[in-house]
C-alpha positions as a Markdown table, in Angstrom:
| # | Residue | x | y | z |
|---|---|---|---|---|
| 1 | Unk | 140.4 | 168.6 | 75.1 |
| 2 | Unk | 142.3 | 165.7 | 76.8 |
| 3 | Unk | 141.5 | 163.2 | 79.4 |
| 4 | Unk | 142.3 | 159.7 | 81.1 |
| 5 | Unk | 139.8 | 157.8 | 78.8 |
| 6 | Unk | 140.5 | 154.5 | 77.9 |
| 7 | Unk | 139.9 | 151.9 | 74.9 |
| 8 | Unk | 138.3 | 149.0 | 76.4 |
| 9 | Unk | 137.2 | 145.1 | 74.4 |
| 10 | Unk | 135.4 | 142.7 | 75.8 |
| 11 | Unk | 135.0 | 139.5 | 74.3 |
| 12 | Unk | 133.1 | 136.4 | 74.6 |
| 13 | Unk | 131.1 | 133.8 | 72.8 |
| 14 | Unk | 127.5 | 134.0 | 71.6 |
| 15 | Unk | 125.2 | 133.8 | 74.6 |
| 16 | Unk | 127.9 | 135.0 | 77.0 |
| 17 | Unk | 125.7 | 138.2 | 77.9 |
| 18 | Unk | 127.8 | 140.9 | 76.2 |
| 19 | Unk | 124.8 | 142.7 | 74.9 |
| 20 | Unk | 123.3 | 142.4 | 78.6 |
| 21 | Unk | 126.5 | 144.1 | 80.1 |
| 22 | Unk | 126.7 | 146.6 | 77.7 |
| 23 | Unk | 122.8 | 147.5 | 78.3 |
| 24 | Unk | 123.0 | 147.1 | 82.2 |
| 25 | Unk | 126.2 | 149.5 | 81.9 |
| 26 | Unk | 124.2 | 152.4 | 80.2 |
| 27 | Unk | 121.4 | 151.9 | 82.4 |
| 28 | Unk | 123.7 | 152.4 | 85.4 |
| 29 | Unk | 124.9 | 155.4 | 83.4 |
| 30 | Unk | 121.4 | 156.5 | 83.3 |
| 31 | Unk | 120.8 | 156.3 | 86.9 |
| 32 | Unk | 123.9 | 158.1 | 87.8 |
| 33 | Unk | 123.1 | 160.9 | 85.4 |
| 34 | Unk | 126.3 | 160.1 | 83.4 |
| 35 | Unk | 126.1 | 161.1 | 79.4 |
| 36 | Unk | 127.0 | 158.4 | 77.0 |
| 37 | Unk | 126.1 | 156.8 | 73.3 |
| 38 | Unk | 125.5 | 153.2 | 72.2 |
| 39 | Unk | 126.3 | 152.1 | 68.8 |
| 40 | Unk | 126.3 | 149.1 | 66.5 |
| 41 | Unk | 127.2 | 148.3 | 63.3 |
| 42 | Unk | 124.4 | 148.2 | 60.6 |
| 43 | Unk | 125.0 | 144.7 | 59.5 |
| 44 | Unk | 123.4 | 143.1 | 62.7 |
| 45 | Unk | 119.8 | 145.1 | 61.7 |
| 46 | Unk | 117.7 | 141.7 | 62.5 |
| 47 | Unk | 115.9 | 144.6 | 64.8 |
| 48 | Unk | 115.1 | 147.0 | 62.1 |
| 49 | Unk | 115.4 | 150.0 | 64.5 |
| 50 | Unk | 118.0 | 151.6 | 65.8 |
| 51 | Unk | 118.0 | 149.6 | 68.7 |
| 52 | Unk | 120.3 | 147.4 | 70.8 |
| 53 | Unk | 118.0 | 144.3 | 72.3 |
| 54 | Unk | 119.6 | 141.8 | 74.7 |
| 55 | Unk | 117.7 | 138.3 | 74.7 |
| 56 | Unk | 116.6 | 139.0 | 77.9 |
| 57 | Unk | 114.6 | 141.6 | 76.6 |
| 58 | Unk | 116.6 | 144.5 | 77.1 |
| 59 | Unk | 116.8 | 147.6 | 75.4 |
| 60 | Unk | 118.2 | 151.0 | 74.6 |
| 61 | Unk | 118.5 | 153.3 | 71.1 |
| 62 | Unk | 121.5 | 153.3 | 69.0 |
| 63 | Unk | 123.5 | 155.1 | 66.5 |
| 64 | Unk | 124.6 | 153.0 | 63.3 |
| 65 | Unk | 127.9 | 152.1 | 62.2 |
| 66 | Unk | 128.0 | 152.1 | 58.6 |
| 67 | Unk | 131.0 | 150.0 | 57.0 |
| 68 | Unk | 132.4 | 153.2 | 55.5 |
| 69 | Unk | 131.8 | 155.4 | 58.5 |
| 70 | Unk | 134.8 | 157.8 | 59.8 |
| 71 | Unk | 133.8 | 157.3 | 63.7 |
| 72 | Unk | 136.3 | 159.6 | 64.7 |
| 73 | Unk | 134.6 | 162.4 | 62.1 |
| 74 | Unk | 131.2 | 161.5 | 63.6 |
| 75 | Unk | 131.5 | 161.3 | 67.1 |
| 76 | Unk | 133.2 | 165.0 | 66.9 |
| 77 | Unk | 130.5 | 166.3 | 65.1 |
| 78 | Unk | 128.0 | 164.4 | 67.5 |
| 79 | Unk | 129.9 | 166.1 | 70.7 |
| 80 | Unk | 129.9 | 169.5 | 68.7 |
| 81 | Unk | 126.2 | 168.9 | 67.7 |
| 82 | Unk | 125.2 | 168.8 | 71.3 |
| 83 | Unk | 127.7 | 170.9 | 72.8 |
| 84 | Unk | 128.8 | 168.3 | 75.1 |
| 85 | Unk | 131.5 | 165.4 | 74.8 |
| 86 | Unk | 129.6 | 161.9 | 75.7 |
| 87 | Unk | 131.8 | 160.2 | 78.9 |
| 88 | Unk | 131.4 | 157.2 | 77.6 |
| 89 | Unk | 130.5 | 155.3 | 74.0 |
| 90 | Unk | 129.2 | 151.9 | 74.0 |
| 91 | Unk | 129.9 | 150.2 | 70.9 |
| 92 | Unk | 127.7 | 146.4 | 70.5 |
| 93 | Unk | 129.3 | 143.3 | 67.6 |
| 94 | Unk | 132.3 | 145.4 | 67.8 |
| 95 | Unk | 134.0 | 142.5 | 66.0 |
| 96 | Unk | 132.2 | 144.1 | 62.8 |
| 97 | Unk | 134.3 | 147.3 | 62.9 |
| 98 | Unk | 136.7 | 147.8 | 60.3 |
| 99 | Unk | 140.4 | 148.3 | 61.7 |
| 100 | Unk | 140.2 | 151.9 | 60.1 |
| 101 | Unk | 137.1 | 152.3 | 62.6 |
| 102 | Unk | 138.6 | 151.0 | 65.5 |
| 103 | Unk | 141.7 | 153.4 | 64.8 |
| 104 | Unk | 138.9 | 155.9 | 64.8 |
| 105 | Unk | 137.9 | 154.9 | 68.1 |
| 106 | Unk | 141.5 | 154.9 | 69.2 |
| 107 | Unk | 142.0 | 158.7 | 68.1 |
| 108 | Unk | 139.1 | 159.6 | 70.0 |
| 109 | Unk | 140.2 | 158.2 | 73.4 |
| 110 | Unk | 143.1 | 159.8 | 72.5 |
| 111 | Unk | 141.5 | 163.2 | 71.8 |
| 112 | Unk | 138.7 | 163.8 | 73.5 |
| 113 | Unk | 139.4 | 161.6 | 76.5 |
| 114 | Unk | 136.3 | 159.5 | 76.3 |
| 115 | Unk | 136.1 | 155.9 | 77.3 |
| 116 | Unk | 135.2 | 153.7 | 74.3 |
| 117 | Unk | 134.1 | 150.4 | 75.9 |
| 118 | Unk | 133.5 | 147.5 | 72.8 |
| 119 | Unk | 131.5 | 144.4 | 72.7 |
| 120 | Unk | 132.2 | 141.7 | 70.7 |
| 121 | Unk | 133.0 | 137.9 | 69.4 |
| 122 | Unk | 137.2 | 137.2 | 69.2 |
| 123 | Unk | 136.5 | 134.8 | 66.8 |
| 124 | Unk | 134.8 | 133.7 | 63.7 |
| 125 | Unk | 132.3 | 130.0 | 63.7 |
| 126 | Unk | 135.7 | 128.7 | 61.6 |
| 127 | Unk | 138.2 | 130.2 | 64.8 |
| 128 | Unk | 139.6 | 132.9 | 62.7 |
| 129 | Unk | 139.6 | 136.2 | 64.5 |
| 130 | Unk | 137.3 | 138.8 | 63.0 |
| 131 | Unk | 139.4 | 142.1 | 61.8 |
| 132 | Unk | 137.7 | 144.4 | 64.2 |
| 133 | Unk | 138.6 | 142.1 | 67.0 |
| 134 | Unk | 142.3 | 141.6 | 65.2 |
| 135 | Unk | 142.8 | 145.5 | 65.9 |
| 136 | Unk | 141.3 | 146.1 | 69.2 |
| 137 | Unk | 143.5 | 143.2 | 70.2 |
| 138 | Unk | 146.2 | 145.4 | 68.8 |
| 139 | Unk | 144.8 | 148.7 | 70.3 |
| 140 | Unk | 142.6 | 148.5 | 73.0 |
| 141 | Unk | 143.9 | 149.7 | 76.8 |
| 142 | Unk | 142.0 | 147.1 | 78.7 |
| 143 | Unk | 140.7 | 143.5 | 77.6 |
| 144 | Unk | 138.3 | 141.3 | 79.1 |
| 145 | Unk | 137.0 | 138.3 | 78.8 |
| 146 | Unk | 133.3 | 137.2 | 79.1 |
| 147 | Unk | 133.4 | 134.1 | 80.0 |
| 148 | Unk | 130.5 | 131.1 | 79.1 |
| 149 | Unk | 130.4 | 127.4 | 79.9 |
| 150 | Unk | 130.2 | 124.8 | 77.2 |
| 151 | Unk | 127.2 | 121.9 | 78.0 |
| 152 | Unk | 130.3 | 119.5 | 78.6 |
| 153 | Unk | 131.5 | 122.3 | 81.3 |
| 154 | Unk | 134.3 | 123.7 | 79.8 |
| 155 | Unk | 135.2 | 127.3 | 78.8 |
| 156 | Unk | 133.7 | 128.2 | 75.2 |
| 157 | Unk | 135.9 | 129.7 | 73.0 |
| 158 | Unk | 134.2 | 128.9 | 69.8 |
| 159 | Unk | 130.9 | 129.9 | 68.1 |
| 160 | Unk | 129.7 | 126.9 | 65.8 |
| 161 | Unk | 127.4 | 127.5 | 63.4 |
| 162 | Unk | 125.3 | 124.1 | 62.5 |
| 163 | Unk | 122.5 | 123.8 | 60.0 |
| 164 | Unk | 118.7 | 123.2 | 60.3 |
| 165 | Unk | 119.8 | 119.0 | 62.3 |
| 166 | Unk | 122.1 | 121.0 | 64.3 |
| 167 | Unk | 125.2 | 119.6 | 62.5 |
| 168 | Unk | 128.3 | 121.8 | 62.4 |
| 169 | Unk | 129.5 | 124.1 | 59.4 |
| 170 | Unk | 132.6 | 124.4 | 58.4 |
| 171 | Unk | 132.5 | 126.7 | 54.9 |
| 172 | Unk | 131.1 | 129.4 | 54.0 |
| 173 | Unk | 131.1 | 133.5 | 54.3 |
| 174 | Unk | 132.3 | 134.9 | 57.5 |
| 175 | Unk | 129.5 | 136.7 | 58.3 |
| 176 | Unk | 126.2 | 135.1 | 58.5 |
| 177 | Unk | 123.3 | 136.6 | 61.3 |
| 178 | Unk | 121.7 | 134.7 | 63.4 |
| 179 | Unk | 121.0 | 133.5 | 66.8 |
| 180 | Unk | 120.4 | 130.4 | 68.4 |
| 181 | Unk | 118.8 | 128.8 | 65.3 |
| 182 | Unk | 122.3 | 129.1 | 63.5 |
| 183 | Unk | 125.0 | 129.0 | 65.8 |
| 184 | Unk | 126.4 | 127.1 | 69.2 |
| 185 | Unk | 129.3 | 128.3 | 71.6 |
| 186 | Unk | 131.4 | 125.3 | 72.1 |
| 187 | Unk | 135.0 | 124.6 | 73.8 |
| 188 | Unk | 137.6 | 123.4 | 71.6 |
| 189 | Unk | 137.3 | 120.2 | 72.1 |
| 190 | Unk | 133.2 | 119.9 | 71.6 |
| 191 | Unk | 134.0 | 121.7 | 68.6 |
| 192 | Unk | 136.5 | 119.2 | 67.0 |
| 193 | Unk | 134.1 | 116.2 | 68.2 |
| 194 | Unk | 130.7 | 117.8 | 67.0 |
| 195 | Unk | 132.7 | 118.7 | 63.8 |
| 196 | Unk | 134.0 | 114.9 | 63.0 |
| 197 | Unk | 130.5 | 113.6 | 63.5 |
| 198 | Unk | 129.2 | 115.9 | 61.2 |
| 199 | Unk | 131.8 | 114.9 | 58.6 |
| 200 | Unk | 131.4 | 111.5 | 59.2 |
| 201 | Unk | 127.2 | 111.8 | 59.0 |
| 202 | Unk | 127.4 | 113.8 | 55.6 |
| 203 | Unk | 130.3 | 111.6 | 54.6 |
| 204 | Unk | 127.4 | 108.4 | 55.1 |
| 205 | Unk | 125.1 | 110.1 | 53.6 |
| 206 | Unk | 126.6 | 110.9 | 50.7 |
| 207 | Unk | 127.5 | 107.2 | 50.4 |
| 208 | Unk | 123.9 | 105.8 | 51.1 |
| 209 | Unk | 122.6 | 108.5 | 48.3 |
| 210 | Unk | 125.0 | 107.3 | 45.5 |
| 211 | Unk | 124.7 | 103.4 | 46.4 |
| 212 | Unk | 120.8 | 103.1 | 45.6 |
């Protein structure tokens, strides 16, 4: 089987509503009587069901993404399974993917002509782009932007994470869950100012600590 399906990203910060879009596009699948399947990778299970939740409350069951998961493998034997090949696949934190998984996805399009649409951050809370996002930058047929507004009102493009005072990390792992209580979407500039005061604060600190 072949088609016109496409391999779609789209992008944005933390709290730009990606989760929402993807949950208000399968409802409006629902509605229309269109078949289709969300995913997510297991990593973000802060749920503990197979769900996909928006913060606005949101919802709508899941398949997992494992990190060694052949998606192309799986999605044949889910289409064979039911006897029916899904129009669409939603896929939430697509930035988790591996780039062997979003090559998956890619075949599948490819194949089966099924639109693959993925949700996702571009970057990291340092501003290095996360490898699924890497590849479907490579890959993907159509890219879009979600776009979110920084407190000083311009674009974010980066998700800080800050600690328990709200001061901004700058090391450690990549990947770290969380929501609001961990991370920020900042602009660039917001970033570099939020980062220097931190630096500057621990940097005090330290020199208050070692001075009694």
């Amino acid at each position: 089987m072949n088609g016109q399906g496409k391999l779609y990203f789209r992008y944005g910060t933390m709290g730009s509503a990606k989760t929402a879009l993807l949950l208000t596009q399968a409802y409006n699948f629902e509605e229309r009587k269109m078949q289709y399947l969300c995913m997510k990778p297991i990593i973000d299970n802060r749920e503990n069901a197979n769900v996909i939740r928006s913060r606005i409350g949101i919802e709508r069951a899941c398949s997992w993404i494992y990190p060694e998961m052949d998606l192309y493998e799986f999605l044949k034997s889910e289409f064979e399974r039911t006897l029916e090949v899904k129009a669409w696949v939603l896929v939430d934190e697509a930035q988790f993917l591996t780039k062997e998984q979003v090559d998956q996805l890619a075949r599948v399009v490819d194949d089966y002509g099924v639109n693959v649409v993925c949700y996702g951050l571009r970057t990291d809370f340092q501003s290095h782009v996360f490898e699924g996002s890497l590849r479907l930058f490579e890959l993907a047929d159509t890219i879009d932007e979600i776009k979110s507004t920084c407190s000083c009102g311009r674009k974010t493009i980066i998700n800080a994470r800050i600690d328990s005072n709200g001061d901004v990390v700058s090391d450690g792992n990549q990947v770290e869950i969380g929501g609001d209580d961990k991370y920020v979407a900042l602009c660039r500039r917001c970033w570099r100012a939020r980062r220097i005061e931190s630096a500057e604060r621990n940097a005090l600190q330290f020199h208050d600590s070692h001075s009694e």
